[in-house]
């Protein structure tokens, strides 16, 4: 702070003081934001959060009452009072020479953050705690912790990174399962938002099981616990690990790879399976732009991405699309294709926040020695997740009616954020401190189940999210990638859990295996891609056929305006589609999926030349995400 503020000391005194007050006020507001994020998400403000600005604003709208107004008022009033006093300070006899020493010292402090010559981190023995940003900020403070984290916006090359070592890793990697190219079951992943089993809270009881159908699948099919890389949020990181087989444990803590690193084609499950004849579809009941999925999925080689905007008048549960709508859409997609399907579906219904007010319509009673607000939060979450259980039943029963081999992987992305600052969990003595190994496992373990209609396979598993893809490729007898083959070889050695480095020694994976894994990941994500030189068939190709939605709207015919109204016939029309005439948005009425009408303003109705008619779909950010063909309509 000395460096930032006194960099302006060389200016006139009043200007320097004004800048100082404004900087301190700004840093105080940033500190307050960091504290709020820590309370709500268990993690402070990080440099890469600034890249996720629109996502953060969108989600925080749902946390009504979470922003503390009083501290903001204190900061604002203090700044105004200080600025008023500055006006009363007499003018100085300005001499920049007298200010040069302080300015030079502050400049040296600032330079020290970007050079090894005057490194404050080395001089003052600062310790960067990468595995827990909460502890990092506890030790270094918010401001310094934030600055130190900027060094991790890029990932350093491993010191032993070279082609020969990558070759050695791959030469010793051979998947230990038989591949059957003729067997192609539908492969469906359902990443259920905040799905967790509340009955794991041993000190809490429930009037009935909130997950009866999920429990029945656990009893009859493969199930277990998956170690998620995140708690309470950061869904995209679990998704990244599951789809790619890469691990966020090798990346800066809190970073979102989708936003930071997935800027090129990457070998992931959709790319692996598309090469083997699969149609690859991503479905999400939320905005297409969230976490940059609209662009990321192209680089992961999905054929299409059906986001919230392409659900036509779906049923809602609270403020989010109900998960039953997701199950129906998965079944629709599988039924319409002749090829085997790979579907990665992400739900939204169980996303927080969960009300602290008791729901009079609740069907499941919660009992236990916790506060009334925590009991209400848990009851509201439990009621929601009970409805999610019905969506899983709808999906499985729908697949049972199809005459196609299919496998479903159903899992939660992370634990739900039950109250601020872990309130429900701490009151129920489930976890308090992630420094404790068992508390860490409780905090990051989510249940999953693997159902299929062809194998009868049943086993109990405990794996981390990054191993899930290699496991399913083995179950479905499909060839993998350099990453999944390597992970499969680790699994054969009993190493299928990779967690925080603070607790990693408690798991079976060896340091040598970790180093090899990290080296291979660096090569594929940031390095020279030596793995693809050794196995060129695995190199991902540009995905030029990728589309948003499930086929764009098509205008087959349009009739000349009758009383200023154009009748439009075609296919794939949605309620949210809008008609544009000569590039101008006009009033649109949806009639049915094949018929719409558009009302022309007078100035367009009076034109004698042909009109260009087009139908477009925009998202919540105002971006056009799908548009029809242009139909030329003669008006004479």
mmCIF file of C-alpha atoms in Angstrom, residues 344-560:
data_model
loop_
_atom_site.group_PDB
_atom_site.id
_atom_site.type_symbol
_atom_site.label_atom_id
_atom_site.label_comp_id
_atom_site.label_asym_id
_atom_site.label_seq_id
_atom_site.Cartn_x
_atom_site.Cartn_y
_atom_site.Cartn_z
ATOM 1 C CA UNK A 344 -22.930 -34.435 -20.985
ATOM 2 C CA UNK A 345 -25.789 -32.789 -19.094
ATOM 3 C CA UNK A 346 -25.491 -30.141 -16.387
ATOM 4 C CA UNK A 347 -28.484 -29.334 -14.197
ATOM 5 C CA UNK A 348 -29.287 -26.167 -12.251
ATOM 6 C CA UNK A 349 -32.350 -26.823 -10.070
ATOM 7 C CA UNK A 350 -30.516 -27.415 -6.771
ATOM 8 C CA UNK A 351 -28.304 -24.326 -7.062
ATOM 9 C CA UNK A 352 -28.345 -22.123 -3.969
ATOM 10 C CA UNK A 353 -29.074 -20.013 -2.138
ATOM 11 C CA UNK A 354 -31.454 -21.991 0.066
ATOM 12 C CA UNK A 355 -33.916 -19.914 2.034
ATOM 13 C CA UNK A 356 -33.487 -19.372 5.779
ATOM 14 C CA UNK A 357 -37.280 -19.153 6.067
ATOM 15 C CA UNK A 358 -39.248 -22.288 6.829
ATOM 16 C CA UNK A 359 -41.299 -23.572 3.895
ATOM 17 C CA UNK A 360 -44.885 -24.253 5.036
ATOM 18 C CA UNK A 361 -45.296 -26.799 2.219
ATOM 19 C CA UNK A 362 -42.275 -28.893 3.196
ATOM 20 C CA UNK A 363 -42.840 -32.633 3.086
ATOM 21 C CA UNK A 364 -39.640 -33.780 4.797
ATOM 22 C CA UNK A 365 -39.112 -32.801 8.435
ATOM 23 C CA UNK A 366 -35.553 -32.111 9.675
ATOM 24 C CA UNK A 367 -34.625 -32.749 13.309
ATOM 25 C CA UNK A 368 -31.401 -32.028 15.125
ATOM 26 C CA UNK A 369 -29.550 -29.676 17.428
ATOM 27 C CA UNK A 370 -28.977 -26.844 14.960
ATOM 28 C CA UNK A 371 -30.243 -23.265 14.802
ATOM 29 C CA UNK A 372 -33.691 -22.502 13.299
ATOM 30 C CA UNK A 373 -32.145 -20.749 10.271
ATOM 31 C CA UNK A 374 -29.785 -23.679 9.600
ATOM 32 C CA UNK A 375 -32.672 -26.109 9.993
ATOM 33 C CA UNK A 376 -34.702 -24.111 7.449
ATOM 34 C CA UNK A 377 -31.773 -24.016 4.992
ATOM 35 C CA UNK A 378 -31.259 -27.765 5.269
ATOM 36 C CA UNK A 379 -34.981 -28.497 4.973
ATOM 37 C CA UNK A 380 -35.314 -26.351 1.856
ATOM 38 C CA UNK A 381 -32.279 -27.985 0.273
ATOM 39 C CA UNK A 382 -33.543 -31.450 1.194
ATOM 40 C CA UNK A 383 -36.918 -30.735 -0.385
ATOM 41 C CA UNK A 384 -35.222 -29.566 -3.572
ATOM 42 C CA UNK A 385 -32.895 -32.543 -3.805
ATOM 43 C CA UNK A 386 -35.830 -34.885 -3.237
ATOM 44 C CA UNK A 387 -37.405 -33.490 -6.397
ATOM 45 C CA UNK A 388 -34.075 -33.911 -8.207
ATOM 46 C CA UNK A 389 -34.241 -37.588 -7.254
ATOM 47 C CA UNK A 390 -37.436 -37.839 -9.299
ATOM 48 C CA UNK A 391 -35.686 -36.438 -12.363
ATOM 49 C CA UNK A 392 -33.124 -39.240 -12.125
ATOM 50 C CA UNK A 393 -35.960 -41.762 -11.954
ATOM 51 C CA UNK A 394 -37.551 -40.218 -15.052
ATOM 52 C CA UNK A 395 -34.283 -40.525 -16.965
ATOM 53 C CA UNK A 396 -33.511 -44.132 -16.016
ATOM 54 C CA UNK A 397 -37.063 -45.341 -16.622
ATOM 55 C CA UNK A 398 -37.039 -43.606 -20.003
ATOM 56 C CA UNK A 399 -33.791 -45.327 -20.971
ATOM 57 C CA UNK A 400 -35.137 -48.694 -19.840
ATOM 58 C CA UNK A 401 -37.895 -48.335 -22.428
ATOM 59 C CA UNK A 402 -35.399 -47.837 -25.243
ATOM 60 C CA UNK A 403 -33.965 -50.853 -26.991
ATOM 61 C CA UNK A 404 -30.425 -49.476 -26.816
ATOM 62 C CA UNK A 405 -27.493 -50.305 -24.533
ATOM 63 C CA UNK A 406 -26.895 -47.282 -22.316
ATOM 64 C CA UNK A 407 -24.813 -46.235 -19.332
ATOM 65 C CA UNK A 408 -25.528 -43.281 -17.032
ATOM 66 C CA UNK A 409 -23.062 -41.612 -14.664
ATOM 67 C CA UNK A 410 -24.959 -39.456 -12.157
ATOM 68 C CA UNK A 411 -22.956 -37.330 -9.718
ATOM 69 C CA UNK A 412 -22.859 -34.029 -7.885
ATOM 70 C CA UNK A 413 -20.402 -31.317 -8.864
ATOM 71 C CA UNK A 414 -19.749 -30.202 -5.266
ATOM 72 C CA UNK A 415 -21.392 -30.012 -1.864
ATOM 73 C CA UNK A 416 -24.222 -27.491 -1.524
ATOM 74 C CA UNK A 417 -23.363 -24.214 0.184
ATOM 75 C CA UNK A 418 -25.607 -24.668 3.214
ATOM 76 C CA UNK A 419 -25.480 -21.305 4.927
ATOM 77 C CA UNK A 420 -22.705 -18.759 5.073
ATOM 78 C CA UNK A 421 -19.377 -19.777 6.532
ATOM 79 C CA UNK A 422 -20.319 -23.517 6.539
ATOM 80 C CA UNK A 423 -23.050 -22.884 9.137
ATOM 81 C CA UNK A 424 -25.083 -26.067 8.712
ATOM 82 C CA UNK A 425 -22.044 -28.327 8.435
ATOM 83 C CA UNK A 426 -20.255 -26.863 11.445
ATOM 84 C CA UNK A 427 -23.385 -26.898 13.638
ATOM 85 C CA UNK A 428 -23.969 -30.522 12.664
ATOM 86 C CA UNK A 429 -20.289 -31.345 13.391
ATOM 87 C CA UNK A 430 -19.769 -32.611 9.848
ATOM 88 C CA UNK A 431 -16.690 -30.523 9.104
ATOM 89 C CA UNK A 432 -15.038 -27.386 10.433
ATOM 90 C CA UNK A 433 -11.478 -27.164 9.134
ATOM 91 C CA UNK A 434 -10.125 -28.499 5.841
ATOM 92 C CA UNK A 435 -6.686 -28.814 7.479
ATOM 93 C CA UNK A 436 -8.113 -31.910 9.148
ATOM 94 C CA UNK A 437 -7.989 -34.875 6.748
ATOM 95 C CA UNK A 438 -11.420 -36.278 7.577
ATOM 96 C CA UNK A 439 -12.976 -32.825 7.475
ATOM 97 C CA UNK A 440 -11.380 -32.303 4.059
ATOM 98 C CA UNK A 441 -12.858 -35.575 2.774
ATOM 99 C CA UNK A 442 -16.294 -34.667 4.143
ATOM 100 C CA UNK A 443 -16.060 -31.237 2.526
ATOM 101 C CA UNK A 444 -15.118 -32.460 -0.960
ATOM 102 C CA UNK A 445 -16.766 -35.891 -1.339
ATOM 103 C CA UNK A 446 -19.954 -36.209 -3.388
ATOM 104 C CA UNK A 447 -21.952 -39.397 -4.050
ATOM 105 C CA UNK A 448 -22.266 -40.888 -7.520
ATOM 106 C CA UNK A 449 -23.893 -43.885 -9.164
ATOM 107 C CA UNK A 450 -23.234 -45.676 -12.466
ATOM 108 C CA UNK A 451 -26.285 -47.378 -13.991
ATOM 109 C CA UNK A 452 -26.331 -49.454 -17.158
ATOM 110 C CA UNK A 453 -28.715 -51.901 -18.815
ATOM 111 C CA UNK A 454 -26.201 -54.407 -20.120
ATOM 112 C CA UNK A 455 -23.469 -55.399 -17.661
ATOM 113 C CA UNK A 456 -24.927 -56.084 -14.220
ATOM 114 C CA UNK A 457 -21.739 -54.541 -12.838
ATOM 115 C CA UNK A 458 -21.800 -53.604 -9.138
ATOM 116 C CA UNK A 459 -18.848 -52.315 -7.140
ATOM 117 C CA UNK A 460 -18.013 -49.691 -4.534
ATOM 118 C CA UNK A 461 -15.638 -46.990 -5.751
ATOM 119 C CA UNK A 462 -13.801 -44.016 -4.335
ATOM 120 C CA UNK A 463 -12.156 -41.870 -7.009
ATOM 121 C CA UNK A 464 -11.417 -38.226 -7.731
ATOM 122 C CA UNK A 465 -13.258 -36.445 -10.524
ATOM 123 C CA UNK A 466 -10.320 -36.555 -12.961
ATOM 124 C CA UNK A 467 -10.362 -40.387 -12.974
ATOM 125 C CA UNK A 468 -14.045 -40.693 -13.864
ATOM 126 C CA UNK A 469 -13.563 -40.461 -17.647
ATOM 127 C CA UNK A 470 -10.933 -43.215 -17.782
ATOM 128 C CA UNK A 471 -13.153 -45.445 -15.642
ATOM 129 C CA UNK A 472 -16.147 -45.038 -17.978
ATOM 130 C CA UNK A 473 -14.026 -45.633 -21.084
ATOM 131 C CA UNK A 474 -12.959 -48.926 -19.517
ATOM 132 C CA UNK A 475 -16.560 -49.802 -18.630
ATOM 133 C CA UNK A 476 -17.698 -49.137 -22.202
ATOM 134 C CA UNK A 477 -14.613 -50.773 -23.832
ATOM 135 C CA UNK A 478 -13.688 -47.642 -25.767
ATOM 136 C CA UNK A 479 -10.219 -46.445 -26.721
ATOM 137 C CA UNK A 480 -8.961 -43.426 -24.810
ATOM 138 C CA UNK A 481 -6.403 -40.632 -25.059
ATOM 139 C CA UNK A 482 -2.842 -40.230 -23.733
ATOM 140 C CA UNK A 483 -4.337 -38.779 -20.541
ATOM 141 C CA UNK A 484 -7.024 -41.406 -19.933
ATOM 142 C CA UNK A 485 -4.625 -44.249 -20.810
ATOM 143 C CA UNK A 486 -2.160 -42.883 -18.255
ATOM 144 C CA UNK A 487 -4.904 -42.593 -15.639
ATOM 145 C CA UNK A 488 -6.019 -46.144 -16.332
ATOM 146 C CA UNK A 489 -2.469 -47.357 -15.721
ATOM 147 C CA UNK A 490 -2.471 -45.489 -12.391
ATOM 148 C CA UNK A 491 -5.786 -47.115 -11.473
ATOM 149 C CA UNK A 492 -4.280 -50.543 -12.055
ATOM 150 C CA UNK A 493 -1.680 -49.623 -9.446
ATOM 151 C CA UNK A 494 -4.399 -48.639 -6.976
ATOM 152 C CA UNK A 495 -3.896 -44.892 -7.499
ATOM 153 C CA UNK A 496 -7.165 -43.232 -8.426
ATOM 154 C CA UNK A 497 -7.437 -40.304 -6.003
ATOM 155 C CA UNK A 498 -5.632 -36.979 -6.399
ATOM 156 C CA UNK A 499 -6.488 -34.330 -3.806
ATOM 157 C CA UNK A 500 -4.936 -31.292 -2.130
ATOM 158 C CA UNK A 501 -1.159 -31.543 -1.745
ATOM 159 C CA UNK A 502 -1.612 -30.944 1.990
ATOM 160 C CA UNK A 503 -3.337 -34.345 2.314
ATOM 161 C CA UNK A 504 -2.008 -36.170 -0.737
ATOM 162 C CA UNK A 505 0.449 -38.263 1.286
ATOM 163 C CA UNK A 506 -2.582 -39.959 2.872
ATOM 164 C CA UNK A 507 -3.573 -41.395 -0.535
ATOM 165 C CA UNK A 508 -2.063 -44.296 -2.509
ATOM 166 C CA UNK A 509 -0.667 -42.316 -5.441
ATOM 167 C CA UNK A 510 3.131 -41.933 -5.300
ATOM 168 C CA UNK A 511 5.151 -38.747 -5.811
ATOM 169 C CA UNK A 512 6.659 -40.219 -8.972
ATOM 170 C CA UNK A 513 3.190 -40.834 -10.402
ATOM 171 C CA UNK A 514 2.132 -37.294 -9.456
ATOM 172 C CA UNK A 515 5.220 -35.825 -11.168
ATOM 173 C CA UNK A 516 4.568 -37.845 -14.335
ATOM 174 C CA UNK A 517 0.913 -36.836 -14.347
ATOM 175 C CA UNK A 518 1.799 -33.157 -13.919
ATOM 176 C CA UNK A 519 4.416 -33.338 -16.697
ATOM 177 C CA UNK A 520 1.974 -34.951 -19.135
ATOM 178 C CA UNK A 521 -0.731 -32.420 -18.275
ATOM 179 C CA UNK A 522 1.653 -29.496 -18.807
ATOM 180 C CA UNK A 523 2.650 -30.911 -22.188
ATOM 181 C CA UNK A 524 -0.941 -31.206 -23.393
ATOM 182 C CA UNK A 525 -2.325 -27.985 -21.909
ATOM 183 C CA UNK A 526 0.583 -25.512 -22.076
ATOM 184 C CA UNK A 527 3.648 -27.172 -23.586
ATOM 185 C CA UNK A 528 4.890 -28.329 -26.975
ATOM 186 C CA UNK A 529 2.415 -31.229 -27.252
ATOM 187 C CA UNK A 530 5.133 -33.869 -27.543
ATOM 188 C CA UNK A 531 2.457 -36.472 -26.783
ATOM 189 C CA UNK A 532 0.769 -35.685 -30.093
ATOM 190 C CA UNK A 533 4.070 -35.966 -31.964
ATOM 191 C CA UNK A 534 4.391 -39.459 -30.522
ATOM 192 C CA UNK A 535 0.718 -40.331 -31.134
ATOM 193 C CA UNK A 536 -0.478 -37.999 -33.924
ATOM 194 C CA UNK A 537 -3.874 -39.733 -34.184
ATOM 195 C CA UNK A 538 -4.814 -38.177 -30.835
ATOM 196 C CA UNK A 539 -4.105 -34.582 -31.852
ATOM 197 C CA UNK A 540 -7.401 -32.651 -31.659
ATOM 198 C CA UNK A 541 -8.651 -31.020 -34.827
ATOM 199 C CA UNK A 542 -10.588 -27.759 -35.299
ATOM 200 C CA UNK A 543 -14.294 -28.314 -34.715
ATOM 201 C CA UNK A 544 -15.973 -26.456 -37.564
ATOM 202 C CA UNK A 545 -19.349 -28.242 -37.313
ATOM 203 C CA UNK A 546 -20.124 -27.092 -33.763
ATOM 204 C CA UNK A 547 -23.467 -25.331 -33.265
ATOM 205 C CA UNK A 548 -25.407 -23.767 -30.421
ATOM 206 C CA UNK A 549 -28.828 -25.318 -30.092
ATOM 207 C CA UNK A 550 -30.434 -28.259 -31.779
ATOM 208 C CA UNK A 551 -30.619 -27.077 -35.357
ATOM 209 C CA UNK A 552 -31.310 -23.499 -36.356
ATOM 210 C CA UNK A 553 -34.746 -22.171 -37.278
ATOM 211 C CA UNK A 554 -35.611 -22.494 -40.965
ATOM 212 C CA UNK A 555 -37.960 -20.158 -42.852
ATOM 213 C CA UNK A 556 -39.692 -22.130 -45.597
ATOM 214 C CA UNK A 557 -42.160 -19.487 -46.694
ATOM 215 C CA UNK A 558 -43.499 -16.053 -45.796
ATOM 216 C CA UNK A 559 -46.630 -14.390 -47.114
ATOM 217 C CA UNK A 560 -46.768 -10.705 -48.129
#
